[in-house]
Amino acid sequence: GGDDEIEPLRMEVPAEVAKMVIGSGGAAIRELQERTGAHVLIFKPKPGAVDNGPRPVMIKGSRYAVDAAASELRKAVRDYEYGDRGAGQGGYGGQPSGGGASYGGSGGDRGGDHRGSGDPRDSHMSEARGRGGYGDGGSRGGGGGGARGDADEIIEDSYECPIDAVGMVIGKGGARVKRLEEETGCRVVHDREASHLILKGTRRSCRDAKAQIAGILSTLDMPSMPHNPPDDEPPAREMVIPREAIGKVMGFAGSSIKRIQADTQCHMKWDKNSGTMQLWGRADEVEAGGGRL
């Protein structure tokens, strides 16, 4: 059942994201655990290791609690990668409002040790007691959560994918599909004899995975990319992209922004520091590119 504790989920997050998730004195990670009901452990670097390297994370709890906590961590990573580094000021991720079916994560007393070195100082964690709701597109926290509904049921789905295009989805050494699975929470399996991919996860995670796979496959018939402008040529236009929209503009593995550039022949470059998209090209190309953005 959804309240049964499952195998711990392991993932990695950039060091800066880890600091944001932990928060001052561990306040942010305690709130994360209270919201989701999951037990989240972020391990410190080993002695002598590079402090700014990826931090291993282990998430324990019920399927729903683990899924909720992992979803928040993936969002924090996406925000960081696309330049939303200010999200760490006073927390991360923000608290969405509005309706939506929520599901409660069982906090419980899950113990304070981890299955690593045995030294609790090697990880940042705190117990999440009581029950916290987690909004599926709605509100988080509060009470014991609502009814889970069909949206949280684990299902198996499929997505049509030409056999000769599977390699694009999998990526070199499986790197692309691994990232897709980490970002969506959906397991992607391919049978070499079949022209489709098997998706396993919640309805929401399968839907997110389908959207990302569609973005990857959309580059199959993509025209050639525009030429890079000279290094000393200033952009013809700069557009401010809201931080909550940059992930959609970029697309999974840059598929959306590549498609826009190929279709319009407008060269684009994202400036994380200023939060702007820089555009190069002829006036008509820049106008078309800006319109697509």
mmCIF file of N, CA and C in Angstrom, residues 188-264:
data_model
loop_
_atom_site.group_PDB
_atom_site.id
_atom_site.type_symbol
_atom_site.label_atom_id
_atom_site.label_comp_id
_atom_site.label_asym_id
_atom_site.label_seq_id
_atom_site.Cartn_x
_atom_site.Cartn_y
_atom_site.Cartn_z
ATOM 1 N N VAL A 188 11.752 4.461 -16.782
ATOM 2 C CA VAL A 188 11.632 4.266 -18.226
ATOM 3 C C VAL A 188 12.376 2.992 -18.613
ATOM 4 N N VAL A 189 11.668 2.079 -19.250
ATOM 5 C CA VAL A 189 12.230 0.781 -19.638
ATOM 6 C C VAL A 189 12.027 0.581 -21.133
ATOM 7 N N HIS A 190 13.038 0.016 -21.807
ATOM 8 C CA HIS A 190 12.905 -0.240 -23.238
ATOM 9 C C HIS A 190 13.210 -1.692 -23.559
ATOM 10 N N ASP A 191 12.321 -2.280 -24.339
ATOM 11 C CA ASP A 191 12.516 -3.625 -24.870
ATOM 12 C C ASP A 191 13.101 -3.469 -26.269
ATOM 13 N N ARG A 192 14.257 -4.043 -26.503
ATOM 14 C CA ARG A 192 14.951 -3.851 -27.785
ATOM 15 C C ARG A 192 14.112 -4.262 -28.984
ATOM 16 N N GLU A 193 13.163 -5.153 -28.774
ATOM 17 C CA GLU A 193 12.351 -5.635 -29.879
ATOM 18 C C GLU A 193 11.106 -4.770 -30.110
ATOM 19 N N ALA A 194 10.826 -3.850 -29.205
ATOM 20 C CA ALA A 194 9.586 -3.078 -29.284
ATOM 21 C C ALA A 194 9.852 -1.634 -29.736
ATOM 22 N N SER A 195 8.849 -1.052 -30.367
ATOM 23 C CA SER A 195 8.953 0.338 -30.828
ATOM 24 C C SER A 195 8.244 1.275 -29.856
ATOM 25 N N HIS A 196 8.327 0.969 -28.592
ATOM 26 C CA HIS A 196 7.752 1.839 -27.580
ATOM 27 C C HIS A 196 8.548 1.715 -26.284
ATOM 28 N N LEU A 197 8.371 2.689 -25.425
ATOM 29 C CA LEU A 197 9.005 2.707 -24.118
ATOM 30 C C LEU A 197 7.958 2.394 -23.059
ATOM 31 N N ILE A 198 8.350 1.677 -22.024
ATOM 32 C CA ILE A 198 7.463 1.380 -20.901
ATOM 33 C C ILE A 198 7.735 2.393 -19.795
ATOM 34 N N LEU A 199 6.683 3.019 -19.295
ATOM 35 C CA LEU A 199 6.792 4.019 -18.238
ATOM 36 C C LEU A 199 6.110 3.489 -16.981
ATOM 37 N N LYS A 200 6.782 3.612 -15.840
ATOM 38 C CA LYS A 200 6.231 3.148 -14.572
ATOM 39 C C LYS A 200 6.366 4.253 -13.536
ATOM 40 N N GLY A 201 5.232 4.635 -12.953
ATOM 41 C CA GLY A 201 5.253 5.679 -11.935
ATOM 42 C C GLY A 201 3.842 6.163 -11.673
ATOM 43 N N THR A 202 3.716 7.294 -10.981
ATOM 44 C CA THR A 202 2.402 7.888 -10.784
ATOM 45 C C THR A 202 1.928 8.462 -12.114
ATOM 46 N N ARG A 203 0.631 8.756 -12.191
ATOM 47 C CA ARG A 203 0.101 9.331 -13.430
ATOM 48 C C ARG A 203 0.808 10.647 -13.754
ATOM 49 N N ARG A 204 1.066 11.400 -12.723
ATOM 50 C CA ARG A 204 1.729 12.690 -12.946
ATOM 51 C C ARG A 204 3.150 12.492 -13.449
ATOM 52 N N SER A 205 3.897 11.560 -12.840
ATOM 53 C CA SER A 205 5.285 11.349 -13.263
ATOM 54 C C SER A 205 5.333 10.787 -14.682
ATOM 55 N N CYS A 206 4.382 9.911 -15.033
ATOM 56 C CA CYS A 206 4.342 9.387 -16.404
ATOM 57 C C CYS A 206 4.025 10.498 -17.395
ATOM 58 N N ARG A 207 3.121 11.374 -17.013
ATOM 59 C CA ARG A 207 2.789 12.505 -17.886
ATOM 60 C C ARG A 207 4.001 13.416 -18.096
ATOM 61 N N ASP A 208 4.729 13.681 -17.026
ATOM 62 C CA ASP A 208 5.929 14.523 -17.141
ATOM 63 C C ASP A 208 6.987 13.841 -18.012
ATOM 64 N N ALA A 209 7.129 12.524 -17.848
ATOM 65 C CA ALA A 209 8.109 11.788 -18.648
ATOM 66 C C ALA A 209 7.739 11.825 -20.125
ATOM 67 N N LYS A 210 6.447 11.664 -20.430
ATOM 68 C CA LYS A 210 5.996 11.722 -21.822
ATOM 69 C C LYS A 210 6.322 13.078 -22.448
ATOM 70 N N ALA A 211 6.111 14.141 -21.684
ATOM 71 C CA ALA A 211 6.389 15.484 -22.200
ATOM 72 C C ALA A 211 7.877 15.646 -22.509
ATOM 73 N N GLN A 212 8.732 15.114 -21.639
ATOM 74 C CA GLN A 212 10.165 15.244 -21.870
ATOM 75 C C GLN A 212 10.616 14.376 -23.042
ATOM 76 N N ILE A 213 10.061 13.177 -23.158
ATOM 77 C CA ILE A 213 10.414 12.318 -24.291
ATOM 78 C C ILE A 213 9.957 12.952 -25.598
ATOM 79 N N ALA A 214 8.766 13.552 -25.585
ATOM 80 C CA ALA A 214 8.266 14.221 -26.784
ATOM 81 C C ALA A 214 9.201 15.352 -27.195
ATOM 82 N N GLY A 215 9.731 16.066 -26.205
ATOM 83 C CA GLY A 215 10.667 17.141 -26.500
ATOM 84 C C GLY A 215 11.938 16.624 -27.158
ATOM 85 N N ILE A 216 12.428 15.496 -26.667
ATOM 86 C CA ILE A 216 13.630 14.896 -27.246
ATOM 87 C C ILE A 216 13.373 14.450 -28.681
ATOM 88 N N LEU A 217 12.259 13.756 -28.894
ATOM 89 C CA LEU A 217 11.946 13.229 -30.231
ATOM 90 C C LEU A 217 11.612 14.338 -31.224
ATOM 91 N N SER A 218 11.202 15.507 -30.717
ATOM 92 C CA SER A 218 10.867 16.604 -31.629
ATOM 93 C C SER A 218 12.083 17.111 -32.398
ATOM 94 N N THR A 219 13.279 16.758 -31.915
ATOM 95 C CA THR A 219 14.491 17.218 -32.595
ATOM 96 C C THR A 219 14.885 16.304 -33.761
ATOM 97 N N LEU A 220 14.125 15.219 -33.973
ATOM 98 C CA LEU A 220 14.464 14.287 -35.050
ATOM 99 C C LEU A 220 14.439 14.962 -36.417
ATOM 100 N N ASP A 221 13.400 15.776 -36.664
ATOM 101 C CA ASP A 221 13.262 16.438 -37.965
ATOM 102 C C ASP A 221 13.644 17.914 -37.890
ATOM 103 N N MET A 222 14.477 18.247 -36.935
ATOM 104 C CA MET A 222 14.812 19.651 -36.692
ATOM 105 C C MET A 222 15.774 20.175 -37.757
ATOM 106 N N PRO A 223 15.530 21.389 -38.272
ATOM 107 C CA PRO A 223 16.476 21.994 -39.215
ATOM 108 C C PRO A 223 17.819 22.246 -38.541
ATOM 109 N N SER A 224 18.795 22.648 -39.334
ATOM 110 C CA SER A 224 20.124 22.928 -38.780
ATOM 111 C C SER A 224 20.073 24.137 -37.863
ATOM 112 N N MET A 225 20.963 24.140 -36.882
ATOM 113 C CA MET A 225 21.030 25.237 -35.922
ATOM 114 C C MET A 225 21.667 26.464 -36.568
ATOM 115 N N PRO A 226 21.336 27.675 -36.078
ATOM 116 C CA PRO A 226 21.967 28.879 -36.625
ATOM 117 C C PRO A 226 23.449 28.926 -36.266
ATOM 118 N N HIS A 227 24.217 29.665 -37.063
ATOM 119 C CA HIS A 227 25.638 29.812 -36.799
ATOM 120 C C HIS A 227 25.866 30.653 -35.541
ATOM 121 N N ASN A 228 26.937 30.351 -34.827
ATOM 122 C CA ASN A 228 27.291 31.157 -33.664
ATOM 123 C C ASN A 228 27.749 32.544 -34.105
ATOM 124 N N PRO A 229 27.336 33.595 -33.397
ATOM 125 C CA PRO A 229 27.791 34.951 -33.751
ATOM 126 C C PRO A 229 29.243 35.149 -33.334
ATOM 127 N N PRO A 230 29.924 36.134 -33.907
ATOM 128 C CA PRO A 230 31.293 36.444 -33.475
ATOM 129 C C PRO A 230 31.330 36.759 -31.980
ATOM 130 N N ASP A 231 32.428 36.456 -31.327
ATOM 131 C CA ASP A 231 32.545 36.647 -29.878
ATOM 132 C C ASP A 231 32.315 38.089 -29.444
ATOM 133 N N ASP A 232 32.714 39.042 -30.312
ATOM 134 C CA ASP A 232 32.615 40.446 -29.918
ATOM 135 C C ASP A 232 31.316 41.105 -30.385
ATOM 136 N N GLU A 233 30.407 40.342 -30.942
ATOM 137 C CA GLU A 233 29.150 40.926 -31.424
ATOM 138 C C GLU A 233 28.120 40.960 -30.301
ATOM 139 N N PRO A 234 27.618 42.146 -29.955
ATOM 140 C CA PRO A 234 26.625 42.233 -28.878
ATOM 141 C C PRO A 234 25.285 41.666 -29.341
ATOM 142 N N PRO A 235 24.465 41.211 -28.423
ATOM 143 C CA PRO A 235 23.157 40.671 -28.819
ATOM 144 C C PRO A 235 22.270 41.758 -29.417
ATOM 145 N N ALA A 236 21.435 41.363 -30.360
ATOM 146 C CA ALA A 236 20.507 42.310 -30.974
ATOM 147 C C ALA A 236 19.343 42.623 -30.042
ATOM 148 N N ARG A 237 19.079 41.707 -29.132
ATOM 149 C CA ARG A 237 17.955 41.905 -28.213
ATOM 150 C C ARG A 237 18.178 41.063 -26.975
ATOM 151 N N GLU A 238 17.670 41.528 -25.853
ATOM 152 C CA GLU A 238 17.700 40.774 -24.601
ATOM 153 C C GLU A 238 16.288 40.722 -24.032
ATOM 154 N N MET A 239 15.874 39.530 -23.661
ATOM 155 C CA MET A 239 14.531 39.351 -23.110
ATOM 156 C C MET A 239 14.617 38.793 -21.695
ATOM 157 N N VAL A 240 13.913 39.404 -20.777
ATOM 158 C CA VAL A 240 13.853 38.899 -19.407
ATOM 159 C C VAL A 240 12.920 37.688 -19.383
ATOM 160 N N ILE A 241 13.410 36.579 -18.833
ATOM 161 C CA ILE A 241 12.609 35.365 -18.716
ATOM 162 C C ILE A 241 12.302 35.134 -17.236
ATOM 163 N N PRO A 242 11.027 35.111 -16.850
ATOM 164 C CA PRO A 242 10.697 34.855 -15.440
ATOM 165 C C PRO A 242 11.304 33.543 -14.976
ATOM 166 N N ARG A 243 11.791 33.515 -13.754
ATOM 167 C CA ARG A 243 12.493 32.331 -13.256
ATOM 168 C C ARG A 243 11.607 31.095 -13.253
ATOM 169 N N GLU A 244 10.279 31.288 -13.081
ATOM 170 C CA GLU A 244 9.404 30.118 -13.064
ATOM 171 C C GLU A 244 9.137 29.588 -14.475
ATOM 172 N N ALA A 245 9.566 30.335 -15.505
ATOM 173 C CA ALA A 245 9.305 29.921 -16.886
ATOM 174 C C ALA A 245 10.533 29.379 -17.596
ATOM 175 N N ILE A 246 11.726 29.586 -17.053
ATOM 176 C CA ILE A 246 12.938 29.236 -17.792
ATOM 177 C C ILE A 246 13.048 27.734 -18.047
ATOM 178 N N GLY A 247 12.568 26.912 -17.119
ATOM 179 C CA GLY A 247 12.617 25.473 -17.332
ATOM 180 C C GLY A 247 11.804 25.052 -18.546
ATOM 181 N N LYS A 248 10.630 25.657 -18.716
ATOM 182 C CA LYS A 248 9.789 25.335 -19.869
ATOM 183 C C LYS A 248 10.404 25.858 -21.157
ATOM 184 N N VAL A 249 11.028 27.031 -21.091
ATOM 185 C CA VAL A 249 11.680 27.604 -22.275
ATOM 186 C C VAL A 249 12.827 26.716 -22.742
ATOM 187 N N MET A 250 13.616 26.237 -21.795
ATOM 188 C CA MET A 250 14.757 25.395 -22.136
ATOM 189 C C MET A 250 14.326 24.013 -22.615
ATOM 190 N N GLY A 251 13.370 23.413 -21.911
ATOM 191 C CA GLY A 251 12.976 22.052 -22.232
ATOM 192 C C GLY A 251 13.991 21.057 -21.708
ATOM 193 N N PHE A 252 13.586 19.795 -21.687
ATOM 194 C CA PHE A 252 14.483 18.764 -21.179
ATOM 195 C C PHE A 252 15.716 18.665 -22.061
ATOM 196 N N ALA A 253 16.893 18.728 -21.433
ATOM 197 C CA ALA A 253 18.174 18.668 -22.134
ATOM 198 C C ALA A 253 18.274 19.726 -23.217
ATOM 199 N N GLY A 254 17.560 20.860 -23.021
ATOM 200 C CA GLY A 254 17.643 21.961 -23.982
ATOM 201 C C GLY A 254 16.853 21.742 -25.253
ATOM 202 N N SER A 255 15.944 20.754 -25.282
ATOM 203 C CA SER A 255 15.246 20.426 -26.528
ATOM 204 C C SER A 255 14.367 21.565 -27.031
ATOM 205 N N SER A 256 13.683 22.289 -26.125
ATOM 206 C CA SER A 256 12.782 23.359 -26.559
ATOM 207 C C SER A 256 13.543 24.548 -27.134
ATOM 208 N N ILE A 257 14.596 24.977 -26.438
ATOM 209 C CA ILE A 257 15.339 26.145 -26.915
ATOM 210 C C ILE A 257 16.086 25.832 -28.208
ATOM 211 N N LYS A 258 16.532 24.587 -28.372
ATOM 212 C CA LYS A 258 17.173 24.197 -29.628
ATOM 213 C C LYS A 258 16.179 24.242 -30.775
ATOM 214 N N ARG A 259 14.967 23.783 -30.518
ATOM 215 C CA ARG A 259 13.939 23.777 -31.552
ATOM 216 C C ARG A 259 13.601 25.201 -31.976
ATOM 217 N N ILE A 260 13.474 26.100 -31.024
ATOM 218 C CA ILE A 260 13.160 27.496 -31.342
ATOM 219 C C ILE A 260 14.252 28.101 -32.224
ATOM 220 N N GLN A 261 15.507 27.848 -31.850
ATOM 221 C CA GLN A 261 16.619 28.397 -32.627
ATOM 222 C C GLN A 261 16.655 27.815 -34.042
ATOM 223 N N ALA A 262 16.431 26.514 -34.163
ATOM 224 C CA ALA A 262 16.471 25.879 -35.481
ATOM 225 C C ALA A 262 15.337 26.377 -36.370
ATOM 226 N N ASP A 263 14.160 26.554 -35.798
ATOM 227 C CA ASP A 263 13.005 26.991 -36.581
ATOM 228 C C ASP A 263 13.120 28.448 -37.021
ATOM 229 N N THR A 264 13.705 29.293 -36.167
ATOM 230 C CA THR A 264 13.746 30.731 -36.458
ATOM 231 C C THR A 264 15.101 31.210 -36.973
#
